[in-house]
Coordinates of C-alpha atoms and ligand atoms in Angstrom, one line a residue:
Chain A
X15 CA -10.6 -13.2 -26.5
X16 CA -9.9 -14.5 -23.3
X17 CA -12.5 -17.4 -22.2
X18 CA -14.7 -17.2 -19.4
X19 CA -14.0 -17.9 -15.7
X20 CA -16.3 -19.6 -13.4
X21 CA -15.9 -17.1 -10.1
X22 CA -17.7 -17.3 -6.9
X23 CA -17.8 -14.6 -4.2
X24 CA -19.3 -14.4 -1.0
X25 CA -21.3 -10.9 -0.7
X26 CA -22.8 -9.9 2.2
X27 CA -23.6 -13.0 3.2
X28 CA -25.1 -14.2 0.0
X29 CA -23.3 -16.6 -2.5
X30 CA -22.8 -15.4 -5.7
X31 CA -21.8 -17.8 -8.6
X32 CA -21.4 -16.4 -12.0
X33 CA -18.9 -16.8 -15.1
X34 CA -17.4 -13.7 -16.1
X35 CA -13.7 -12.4 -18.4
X36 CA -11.0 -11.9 -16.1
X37 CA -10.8 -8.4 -17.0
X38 CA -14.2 -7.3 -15.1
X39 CA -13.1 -5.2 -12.0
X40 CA -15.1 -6.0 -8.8
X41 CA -17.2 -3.0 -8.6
X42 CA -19.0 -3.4 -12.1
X43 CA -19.5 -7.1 -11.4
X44 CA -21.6 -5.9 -7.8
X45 CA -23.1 -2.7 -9.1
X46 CA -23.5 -4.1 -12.7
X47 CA -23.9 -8.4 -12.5
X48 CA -25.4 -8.3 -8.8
X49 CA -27.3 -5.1 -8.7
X50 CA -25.5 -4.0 -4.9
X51 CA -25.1 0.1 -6.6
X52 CA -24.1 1.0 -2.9
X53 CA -20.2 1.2 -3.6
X54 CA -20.2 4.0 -6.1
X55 CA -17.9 4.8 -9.0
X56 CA -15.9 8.4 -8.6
X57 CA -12.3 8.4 -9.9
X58 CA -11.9 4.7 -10.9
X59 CA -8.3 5.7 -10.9
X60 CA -8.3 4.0 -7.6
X61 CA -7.9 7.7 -5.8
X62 CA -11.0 8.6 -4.2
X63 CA -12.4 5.8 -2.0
X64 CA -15.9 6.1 -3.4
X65 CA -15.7 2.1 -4.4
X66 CA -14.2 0.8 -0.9
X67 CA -15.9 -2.9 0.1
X68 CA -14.4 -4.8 2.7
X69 CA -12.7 -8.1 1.4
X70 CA -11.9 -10.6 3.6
X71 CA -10.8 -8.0 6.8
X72 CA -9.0 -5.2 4.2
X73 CA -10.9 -2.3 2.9
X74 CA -10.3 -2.4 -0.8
X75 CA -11.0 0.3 -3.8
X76 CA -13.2 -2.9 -5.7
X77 CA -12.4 -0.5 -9.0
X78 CA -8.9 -1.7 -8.3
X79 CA -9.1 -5.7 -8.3
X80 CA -10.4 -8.5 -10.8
X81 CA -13.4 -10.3 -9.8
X82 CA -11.4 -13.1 -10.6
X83 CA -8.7 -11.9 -8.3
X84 CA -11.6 -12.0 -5.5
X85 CA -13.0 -15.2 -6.5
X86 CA -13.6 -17.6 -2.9
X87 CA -13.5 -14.7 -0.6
X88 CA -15.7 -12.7 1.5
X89 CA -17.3 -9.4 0.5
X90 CA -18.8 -6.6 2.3
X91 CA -20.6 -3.5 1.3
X92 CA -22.9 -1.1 2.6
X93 CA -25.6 -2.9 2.2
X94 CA -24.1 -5.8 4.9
X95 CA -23.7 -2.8 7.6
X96 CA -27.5 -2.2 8.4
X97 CA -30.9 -1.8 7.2
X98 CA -32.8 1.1 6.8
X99 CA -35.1 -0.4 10.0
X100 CA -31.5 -0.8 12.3
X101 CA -28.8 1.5 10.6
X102 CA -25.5 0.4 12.2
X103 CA -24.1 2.9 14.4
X104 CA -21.7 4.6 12.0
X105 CA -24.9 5.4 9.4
X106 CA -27.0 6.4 12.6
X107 CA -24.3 8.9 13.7
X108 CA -23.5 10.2 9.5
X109 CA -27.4 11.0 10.0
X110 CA -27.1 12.5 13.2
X111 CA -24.1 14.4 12.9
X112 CA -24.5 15.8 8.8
X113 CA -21.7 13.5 7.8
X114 CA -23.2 14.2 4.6
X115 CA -24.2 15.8 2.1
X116 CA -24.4 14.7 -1.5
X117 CA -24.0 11.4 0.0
X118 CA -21.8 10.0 -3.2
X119 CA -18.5 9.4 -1.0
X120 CA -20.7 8.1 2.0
X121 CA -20.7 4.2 1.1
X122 CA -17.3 4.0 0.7
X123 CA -17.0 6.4 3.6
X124 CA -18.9 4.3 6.4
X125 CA -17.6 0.9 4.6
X126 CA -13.8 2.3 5.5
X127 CA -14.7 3.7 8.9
X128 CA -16.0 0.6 9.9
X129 CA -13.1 -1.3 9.4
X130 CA -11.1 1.4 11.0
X131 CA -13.2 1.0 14.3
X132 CA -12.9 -2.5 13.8
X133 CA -8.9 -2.1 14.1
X134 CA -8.7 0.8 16.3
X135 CA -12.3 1.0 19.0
X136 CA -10.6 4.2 20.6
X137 CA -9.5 6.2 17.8
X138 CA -8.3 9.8 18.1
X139 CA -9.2 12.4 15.7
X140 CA -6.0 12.0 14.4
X141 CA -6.3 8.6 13.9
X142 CA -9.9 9.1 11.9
X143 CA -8.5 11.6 9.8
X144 CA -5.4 9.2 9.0
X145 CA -8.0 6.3 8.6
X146 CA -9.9 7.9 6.2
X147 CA -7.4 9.4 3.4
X148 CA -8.0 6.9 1.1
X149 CA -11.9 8.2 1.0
X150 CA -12.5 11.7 -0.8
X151 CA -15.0 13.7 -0.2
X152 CA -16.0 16.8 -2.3
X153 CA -18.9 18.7 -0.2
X154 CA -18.3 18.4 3.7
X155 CA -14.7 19.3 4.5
X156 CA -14.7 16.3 6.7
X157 CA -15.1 18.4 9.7
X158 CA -18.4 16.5 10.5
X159 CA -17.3 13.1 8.5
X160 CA -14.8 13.1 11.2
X161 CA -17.4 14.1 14.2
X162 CA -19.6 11.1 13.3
X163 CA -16.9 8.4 13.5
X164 CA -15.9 9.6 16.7
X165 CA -19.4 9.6 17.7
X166 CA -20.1 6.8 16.3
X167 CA -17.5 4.6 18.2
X168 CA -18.5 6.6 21.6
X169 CA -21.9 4.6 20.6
X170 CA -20.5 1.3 19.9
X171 CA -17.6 0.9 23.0
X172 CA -21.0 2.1 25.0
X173 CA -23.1 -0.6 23.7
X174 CA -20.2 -3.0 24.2
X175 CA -19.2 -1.9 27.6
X176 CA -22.9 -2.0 28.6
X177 CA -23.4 -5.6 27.1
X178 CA -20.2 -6.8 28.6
X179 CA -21.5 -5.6 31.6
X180 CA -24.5 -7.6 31.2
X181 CA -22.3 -10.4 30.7
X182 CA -20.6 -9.7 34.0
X183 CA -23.7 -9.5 35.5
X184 CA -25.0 -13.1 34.6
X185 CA -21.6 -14.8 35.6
X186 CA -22.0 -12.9 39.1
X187 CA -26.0 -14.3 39.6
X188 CA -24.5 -17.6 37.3
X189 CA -22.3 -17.6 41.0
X190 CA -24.7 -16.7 43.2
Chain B
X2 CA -11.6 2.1 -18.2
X3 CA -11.4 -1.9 -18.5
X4 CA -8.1 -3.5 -19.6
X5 CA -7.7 -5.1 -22.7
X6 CA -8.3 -9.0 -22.1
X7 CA -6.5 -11.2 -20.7
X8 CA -5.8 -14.6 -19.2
X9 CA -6.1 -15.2 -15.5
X10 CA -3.8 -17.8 -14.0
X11 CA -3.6 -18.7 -10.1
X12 CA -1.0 -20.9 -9.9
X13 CA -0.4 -22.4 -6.0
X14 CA 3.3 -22.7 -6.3
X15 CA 6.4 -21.0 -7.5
X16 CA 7.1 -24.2 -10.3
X17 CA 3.8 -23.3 -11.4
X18 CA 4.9 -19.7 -12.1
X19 CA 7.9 -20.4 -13.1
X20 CA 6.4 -22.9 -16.1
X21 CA 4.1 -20.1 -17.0
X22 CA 6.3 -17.3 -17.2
X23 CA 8.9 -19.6 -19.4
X24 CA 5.9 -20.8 -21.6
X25 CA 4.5 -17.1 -22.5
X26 CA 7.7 -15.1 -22.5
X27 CA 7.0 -11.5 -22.7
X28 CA 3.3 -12.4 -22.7
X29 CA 3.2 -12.9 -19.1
X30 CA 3.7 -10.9 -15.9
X31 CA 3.1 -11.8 -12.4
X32 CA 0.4 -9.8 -10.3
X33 CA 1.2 -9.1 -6.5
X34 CA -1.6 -6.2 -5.2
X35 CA -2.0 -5.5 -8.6
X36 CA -2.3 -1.5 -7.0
X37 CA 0.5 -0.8 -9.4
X38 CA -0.2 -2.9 -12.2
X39 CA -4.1 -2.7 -12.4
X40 CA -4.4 1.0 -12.9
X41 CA -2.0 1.1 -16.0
X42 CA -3.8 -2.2 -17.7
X43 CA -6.8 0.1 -16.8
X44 CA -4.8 3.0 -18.7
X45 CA -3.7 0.0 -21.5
X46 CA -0.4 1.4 -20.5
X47 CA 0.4 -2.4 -19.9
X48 CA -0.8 -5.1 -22.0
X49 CA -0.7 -8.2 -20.4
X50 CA -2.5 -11.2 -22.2
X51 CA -1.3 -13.6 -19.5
X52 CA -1.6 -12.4 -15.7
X53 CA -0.3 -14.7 -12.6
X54 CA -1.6 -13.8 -9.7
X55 CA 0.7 -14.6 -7.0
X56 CA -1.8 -14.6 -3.9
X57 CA -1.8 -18.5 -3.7
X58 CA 2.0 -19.0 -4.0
X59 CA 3.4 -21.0 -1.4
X60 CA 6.5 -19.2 0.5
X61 CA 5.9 -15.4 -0.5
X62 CA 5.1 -14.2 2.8
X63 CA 6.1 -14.0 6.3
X64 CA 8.5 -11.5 8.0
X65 CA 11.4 -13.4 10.1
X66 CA 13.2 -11.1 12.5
X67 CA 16.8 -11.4 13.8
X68 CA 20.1 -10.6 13.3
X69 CA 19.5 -10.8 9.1
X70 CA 15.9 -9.3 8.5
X71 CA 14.1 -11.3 6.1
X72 CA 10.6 -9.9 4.3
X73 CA 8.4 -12.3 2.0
X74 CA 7.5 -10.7 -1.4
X75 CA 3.8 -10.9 -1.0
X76 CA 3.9 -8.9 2.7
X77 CA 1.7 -6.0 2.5
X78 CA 2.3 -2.6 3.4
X79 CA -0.2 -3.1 6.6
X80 CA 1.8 -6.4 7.5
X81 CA 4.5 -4.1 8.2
X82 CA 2.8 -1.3 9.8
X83 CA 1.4 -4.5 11.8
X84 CA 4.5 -6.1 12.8
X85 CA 6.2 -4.9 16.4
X86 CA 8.6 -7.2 16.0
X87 CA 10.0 -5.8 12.9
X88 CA 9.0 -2.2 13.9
X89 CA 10.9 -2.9 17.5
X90 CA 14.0 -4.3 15.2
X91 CA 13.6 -1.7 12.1
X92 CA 11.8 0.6 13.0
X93 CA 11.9 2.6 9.5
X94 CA 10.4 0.7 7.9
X95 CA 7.3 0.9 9.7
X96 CA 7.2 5.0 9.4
X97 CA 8.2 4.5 5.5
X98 CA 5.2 2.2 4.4
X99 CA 3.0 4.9 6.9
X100 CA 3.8 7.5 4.5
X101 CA 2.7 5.5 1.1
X102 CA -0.8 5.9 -0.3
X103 CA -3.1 5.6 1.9
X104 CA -5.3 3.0 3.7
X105 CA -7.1 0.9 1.0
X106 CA -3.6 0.7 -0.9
X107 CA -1.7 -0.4 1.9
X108 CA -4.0 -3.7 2.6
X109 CA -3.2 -4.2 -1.0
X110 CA 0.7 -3.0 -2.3
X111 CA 3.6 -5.9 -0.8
X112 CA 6.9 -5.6 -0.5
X113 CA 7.7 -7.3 -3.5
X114 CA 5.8 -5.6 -6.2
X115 CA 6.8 -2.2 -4.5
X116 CA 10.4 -2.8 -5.5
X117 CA 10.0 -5.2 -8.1
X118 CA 8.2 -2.3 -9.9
X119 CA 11.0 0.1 -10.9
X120 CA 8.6 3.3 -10.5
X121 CA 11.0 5.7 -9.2
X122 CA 8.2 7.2 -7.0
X123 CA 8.0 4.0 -5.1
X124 CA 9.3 4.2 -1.5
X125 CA 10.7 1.1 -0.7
X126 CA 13.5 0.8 -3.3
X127 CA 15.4 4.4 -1.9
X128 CA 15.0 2.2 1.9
X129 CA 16.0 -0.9 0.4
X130 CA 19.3 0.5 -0.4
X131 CA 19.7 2.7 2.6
X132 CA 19.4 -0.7 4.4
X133 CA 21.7 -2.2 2.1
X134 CA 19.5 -4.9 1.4
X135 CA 19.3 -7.8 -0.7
X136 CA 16.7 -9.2 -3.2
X137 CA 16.0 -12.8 -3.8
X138 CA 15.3 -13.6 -7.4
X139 CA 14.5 -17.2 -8.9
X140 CA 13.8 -18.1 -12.0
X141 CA 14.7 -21.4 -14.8
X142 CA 18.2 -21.2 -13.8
X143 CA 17.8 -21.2 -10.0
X144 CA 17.7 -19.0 -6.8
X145 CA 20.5 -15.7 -7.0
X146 CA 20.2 -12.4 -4.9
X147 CA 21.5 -8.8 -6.3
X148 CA 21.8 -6.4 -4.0
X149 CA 19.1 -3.1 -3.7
X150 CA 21.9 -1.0 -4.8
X151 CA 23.0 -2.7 -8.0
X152 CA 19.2 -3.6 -9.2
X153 CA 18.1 -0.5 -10.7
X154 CA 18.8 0.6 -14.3
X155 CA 16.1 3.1 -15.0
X156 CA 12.8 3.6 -14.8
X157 CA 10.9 0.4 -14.8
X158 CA 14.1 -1.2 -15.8
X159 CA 15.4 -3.3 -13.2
X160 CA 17.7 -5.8 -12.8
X161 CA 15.3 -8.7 -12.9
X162 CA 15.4 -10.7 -16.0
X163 CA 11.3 -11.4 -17.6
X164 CA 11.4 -15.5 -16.4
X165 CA 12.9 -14.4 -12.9
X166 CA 10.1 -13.6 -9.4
X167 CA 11.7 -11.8 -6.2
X168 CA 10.9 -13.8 -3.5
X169 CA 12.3 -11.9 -0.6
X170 CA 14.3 -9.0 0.4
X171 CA 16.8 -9.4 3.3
X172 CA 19.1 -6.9 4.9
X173 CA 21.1 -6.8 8.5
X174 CA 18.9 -5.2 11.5
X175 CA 19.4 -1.7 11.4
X176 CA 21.7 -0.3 14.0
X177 CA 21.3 3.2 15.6
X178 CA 18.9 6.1 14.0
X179 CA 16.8 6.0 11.6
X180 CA 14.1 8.7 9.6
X181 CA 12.4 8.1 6.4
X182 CA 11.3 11.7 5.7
X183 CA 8.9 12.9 2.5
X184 CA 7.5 15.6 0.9
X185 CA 4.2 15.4 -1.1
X186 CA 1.3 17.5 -2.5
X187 CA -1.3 15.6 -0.6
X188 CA -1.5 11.9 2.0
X189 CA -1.4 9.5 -0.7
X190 CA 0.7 10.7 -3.3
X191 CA 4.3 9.9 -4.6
X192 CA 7.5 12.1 -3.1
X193 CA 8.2 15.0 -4.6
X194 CA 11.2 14.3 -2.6
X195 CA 12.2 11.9 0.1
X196 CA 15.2 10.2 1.5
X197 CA 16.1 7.1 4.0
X198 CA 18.8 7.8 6.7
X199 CA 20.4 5.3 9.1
X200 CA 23.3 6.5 11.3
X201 CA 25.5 5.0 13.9
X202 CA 27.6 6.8 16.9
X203 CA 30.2 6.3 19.4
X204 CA 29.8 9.0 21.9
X205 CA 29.1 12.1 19.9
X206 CA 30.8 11.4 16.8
X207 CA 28.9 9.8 13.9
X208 CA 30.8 6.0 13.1
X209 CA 28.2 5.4 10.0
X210 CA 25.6 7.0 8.0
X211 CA 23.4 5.3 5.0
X212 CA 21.5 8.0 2.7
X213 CA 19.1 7.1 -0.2
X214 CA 16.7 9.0 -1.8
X215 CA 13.5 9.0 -3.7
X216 CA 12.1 10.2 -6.7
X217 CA 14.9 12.4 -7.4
X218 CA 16.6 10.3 -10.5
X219 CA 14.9 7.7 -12.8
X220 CA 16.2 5.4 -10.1
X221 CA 16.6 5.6 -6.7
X222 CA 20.2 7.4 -5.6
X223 CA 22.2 5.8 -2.6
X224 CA 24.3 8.2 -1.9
X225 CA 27.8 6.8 -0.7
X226 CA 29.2 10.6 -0.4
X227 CA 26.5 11.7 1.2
X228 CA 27.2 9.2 4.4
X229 CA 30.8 9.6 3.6
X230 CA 30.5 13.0 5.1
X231 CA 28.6 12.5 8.0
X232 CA 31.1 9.4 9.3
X233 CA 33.1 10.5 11.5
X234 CA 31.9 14.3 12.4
X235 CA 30.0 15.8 15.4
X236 CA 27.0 15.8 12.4
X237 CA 27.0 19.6 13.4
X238 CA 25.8 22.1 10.8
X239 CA 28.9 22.0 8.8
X240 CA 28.9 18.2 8.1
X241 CA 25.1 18.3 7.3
X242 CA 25.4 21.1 5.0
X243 CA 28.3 19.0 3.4
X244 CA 26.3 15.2 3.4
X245 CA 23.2 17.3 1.5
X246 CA 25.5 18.7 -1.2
X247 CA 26.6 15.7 -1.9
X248 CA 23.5 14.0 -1.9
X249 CA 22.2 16.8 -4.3
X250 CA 25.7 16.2 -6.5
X251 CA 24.1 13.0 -6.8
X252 CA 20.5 12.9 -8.3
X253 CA 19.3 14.1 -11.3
X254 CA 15.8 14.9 -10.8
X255 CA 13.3 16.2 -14.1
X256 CA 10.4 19.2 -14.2
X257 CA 7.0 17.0 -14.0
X258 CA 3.7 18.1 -12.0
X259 CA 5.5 17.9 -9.1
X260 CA 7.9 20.9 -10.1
X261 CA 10.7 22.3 -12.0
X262 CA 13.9 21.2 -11.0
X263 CA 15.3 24.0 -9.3
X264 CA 12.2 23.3 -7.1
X265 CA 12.9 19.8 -6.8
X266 CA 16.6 20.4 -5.6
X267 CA 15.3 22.9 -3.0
X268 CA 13.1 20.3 -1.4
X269 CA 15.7 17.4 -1.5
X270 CA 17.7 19.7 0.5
X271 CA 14.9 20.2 3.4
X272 CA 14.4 16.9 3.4
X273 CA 17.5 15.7 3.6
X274 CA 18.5 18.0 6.2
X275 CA 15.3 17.2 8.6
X276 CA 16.1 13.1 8.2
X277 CA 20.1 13.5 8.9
X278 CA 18.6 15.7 12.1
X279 CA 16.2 13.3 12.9
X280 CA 18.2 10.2 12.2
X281 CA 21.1 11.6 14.3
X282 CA 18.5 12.5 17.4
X283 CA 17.8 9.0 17.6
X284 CA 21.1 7.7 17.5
Ligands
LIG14 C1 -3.5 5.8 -5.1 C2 -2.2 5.2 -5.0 C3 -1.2 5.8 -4.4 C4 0.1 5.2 -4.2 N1 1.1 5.9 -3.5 C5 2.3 5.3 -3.4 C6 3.3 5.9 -2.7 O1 3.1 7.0 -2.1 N2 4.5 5.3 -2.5 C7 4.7 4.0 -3.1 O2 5.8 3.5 -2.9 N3 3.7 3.4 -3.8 C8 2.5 4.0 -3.9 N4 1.6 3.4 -4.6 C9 1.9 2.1 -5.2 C10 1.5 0.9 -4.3 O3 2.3 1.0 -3.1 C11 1.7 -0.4 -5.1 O4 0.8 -1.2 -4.6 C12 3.1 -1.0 -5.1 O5 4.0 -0.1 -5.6 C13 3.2 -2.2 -5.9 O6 2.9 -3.3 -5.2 P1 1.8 -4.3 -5.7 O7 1.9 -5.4 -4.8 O8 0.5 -3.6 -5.8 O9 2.4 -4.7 -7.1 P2 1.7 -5.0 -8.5 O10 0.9 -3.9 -9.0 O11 1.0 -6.3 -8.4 O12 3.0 -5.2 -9.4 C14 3.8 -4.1 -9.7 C15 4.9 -4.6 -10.7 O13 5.8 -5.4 -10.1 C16 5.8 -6.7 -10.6 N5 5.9 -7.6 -9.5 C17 5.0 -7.7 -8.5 N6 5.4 -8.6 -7.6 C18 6.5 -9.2 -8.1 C19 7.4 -10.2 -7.7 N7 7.2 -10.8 -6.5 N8 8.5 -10.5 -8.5 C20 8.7 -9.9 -9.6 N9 7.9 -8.9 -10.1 C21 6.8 -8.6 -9.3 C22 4.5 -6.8 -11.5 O14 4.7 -7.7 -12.6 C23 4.3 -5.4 -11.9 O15 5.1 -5.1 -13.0 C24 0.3 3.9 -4.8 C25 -0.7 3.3 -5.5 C26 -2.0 3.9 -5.6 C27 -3.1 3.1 -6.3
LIG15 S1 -13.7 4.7 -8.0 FE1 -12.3 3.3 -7.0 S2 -11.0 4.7 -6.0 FE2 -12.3 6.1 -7.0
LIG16 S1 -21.0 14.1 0.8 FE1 -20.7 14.7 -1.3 S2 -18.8 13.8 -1.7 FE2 -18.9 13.5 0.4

């Protein structure tokens, strides 16, 4: 049996220190060790997307790497994207738009997309539907999984165009 | 589905892998994304008491372009996509690594573990040979390169030796047109057939064509003949018809969930055909 490993990880902003076998994946050590059941377990043939975190900038299937193997990074799940008080713009625009419906692929869904728009701000519908093939989703057809992204980065290059704007607007009285 | 257990070493240079890999033999196998090798521990289809992760290893990564392309081992798939210089210089290899898996995989599978691997569904071995490249192996006895096109034996058999890690692959920048063209079920699975074309011409005559395929053997096929018949023609309907029979003379694909072989053969065909017309309308 192979000893225990000390491994620390950085998720959603909370340090997590903890001594575990090298053979636990990632996504039983958050759903299972630290209680954070937002990424979900569908395939865990690393297919379906349903476990996607965000590990230090790359969306990752966390059914597919070692805790050890993330040991000294940073982690990211749903529950770092919003609160239920201030949903982040992509889980404001799911809601808005029915981007779900059994809501089991929607974690991993939102994690992903967020990224994405992270990359690519303007994306095309082709560029969503590219984005996303590594997420699976068994009720909506993607039609409106799709619709919310988009809508959901109309929202966010509106709020950044609009605070940027502010910004312009103190440098011009900053000037003045 | 957790692997059996095993020991987890991080070593933060290639001595350090080296001394591991000599102290626990066949025990021991190096990890790169691990998007390969995790899901068959998962499966216990590999039993590996002693796992080096290669993530801190000095040296694996980087992409230097010029006139010889050089590729760290530990480059991802999304380094590539990434990369306009190497997508302005070879530019195939940029709409290859598009059409592997899918997003999350891409962050994660490198360049090393793709054709270290031997899975004849991987992509990167068929455009390693159409690109004639080399790969850069070292191990107890030293630093030695094999080419792409002599490192395959069958499936999962490679030309590696257990002690040795491939630290790069190199090849010549591409010259003239290039398509890496595939056929599968669904975005994110293996071919069920693809092939790598480069081709060169002088006017309108063809002066050089490279054609490797995917998934169609227990290795991947480079397909001297298959060029051999482009060289030198207009690459007009004759001359493709005559490059894909001879690519086809060359593989010998098997029935799996993909197909039968009949099937298999049919769809090499297309796919040859569209990358030789592709390849050639960028020349
Ligand atoms: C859902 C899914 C779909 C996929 N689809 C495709 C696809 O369409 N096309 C495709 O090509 N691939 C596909 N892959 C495989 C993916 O690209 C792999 O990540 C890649 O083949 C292996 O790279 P890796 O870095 O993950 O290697 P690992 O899994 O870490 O290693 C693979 C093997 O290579 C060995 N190895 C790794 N690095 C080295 C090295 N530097 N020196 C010596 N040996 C080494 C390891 O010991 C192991 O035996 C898919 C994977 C998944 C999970
Ligand atoms: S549970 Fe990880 S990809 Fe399906
Ligand atoms: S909403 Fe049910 S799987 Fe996507």
């Amino acid at each position: 049996m192979a000893d225990k490993m000390h491994i620390k990880l950085t998720v959603n902003g909370t340090e997590e220190e903890f001594l575990a076998e090298p053979r636990e994946l990632l996504i039983y050590t958050l759903r299972e060790r630290l209680n954070i059941t937002g990424p979900h377990i569908g395939c865990e043939t690393s297919h379906c997307g349903a476990c996607t975190v965000t590990i230090d900038g790359k969306s990752v299937k966390s059914c597919t790497m070692f805790a050890v193997q993330a040991s000294g990074k940073d982690i990211t799940t749903i529950e770092g994207l919003g609160t239920p008080d201030a949903l982040h713009p992509l889980q404001e625009a799911f809601k808005e738009h029915h981007g779900l419906q059994c809501g089991y692929c929607t974690p991993g869904m939102i994690t992903r997309a967020a990224k994405l728009l992270e990359e690519n701000p303007n994306p095309t519908e082709e560029d969503v539907r590219f984005g996303i093939a590594g997420n699976l989703c068994r009720c909506t057809g993607y039609q409106n999984i799709v619709k919310s992204i988009l809508a959901a980065a109309a929202t966010m290059n509106a709020d950044a165009s609009s605070s940027s704007d502010a910004i312009g607007q103190t440098k011009v009285e900053a000037a003045e | 589905m957790i692997p059996a257990a095993f020991d987890y070493h991080r070593p933060t240079d290639m001595a350090g892998v080296l001394s591991l890999l000599s102290e626990h033999g066949d025990d021991a196998r190096v990890m790169a994304g691990g998007h390969s090798l995790i899901p068959l521990m998962k499966l216990r289809m590999a039993d590996v008491p002693h796992l080096i992760d290669l993530q801190d290893v000095e040296g694996l990564s980087g992409i230097d372009v010029g006139e010889t392309i050089r590729i760290g081992a530990m480059v991802t798939q999304a380094d590539i996509i990434d990369h306009t210089g190497l997508t302005a210089s070879a530019p195939i290899l940029r709409e290859a690594a598009l059409q592997i898996a899918d997003p999350q995989v891409r962050y994660m599978g490198t360049v090393g573990g793709n054709v270290a691997n031997g899975d004849p569904g991987n992509d990167m071995p068929g455009l390693m040979q159409c690109l004639d490249a080399q790969f850069t192996l070292v191990g107890p006895d030293g630093e030695r390169t094999v080419p792409a096109r002599d490192f395959y034996e069958a499936a999962y058999m490679t030309e590696r030796g257990d002690e040795e890690v491939l630290t790069s692959v190199s090849f010549a920048a591409p010259k003239g047109g290039y398509a890496y063209e595939k056929q599968k079920r669904k975005i994110g699975d293996y071919a069920t057939a693809a092939s790598a074309v480069q081709m060169t011409k002088d006017g309108g005559t063809c002066t050089s064509a490279s054609i490797a395929m995917t998934n169609l053997s227990d290795t991947p096929i480079f397909s001297e003949n298959a060029g051999a018949a482009l060289a030198g023609s207009t690459v007009d309907e004759t001359a493709i018809k005559a490059a894909v029979a001879a690519a086809l003379a060359d593989i010998d694909p098997t029935e799996d969930n993909r197909g039968p072989v009949a099937f298999k053969m049919h769809v090499a065909g297309v796919i040859l055909t569209r990358a030789i017309t592709r390849a050639w309308s960028r020349a």
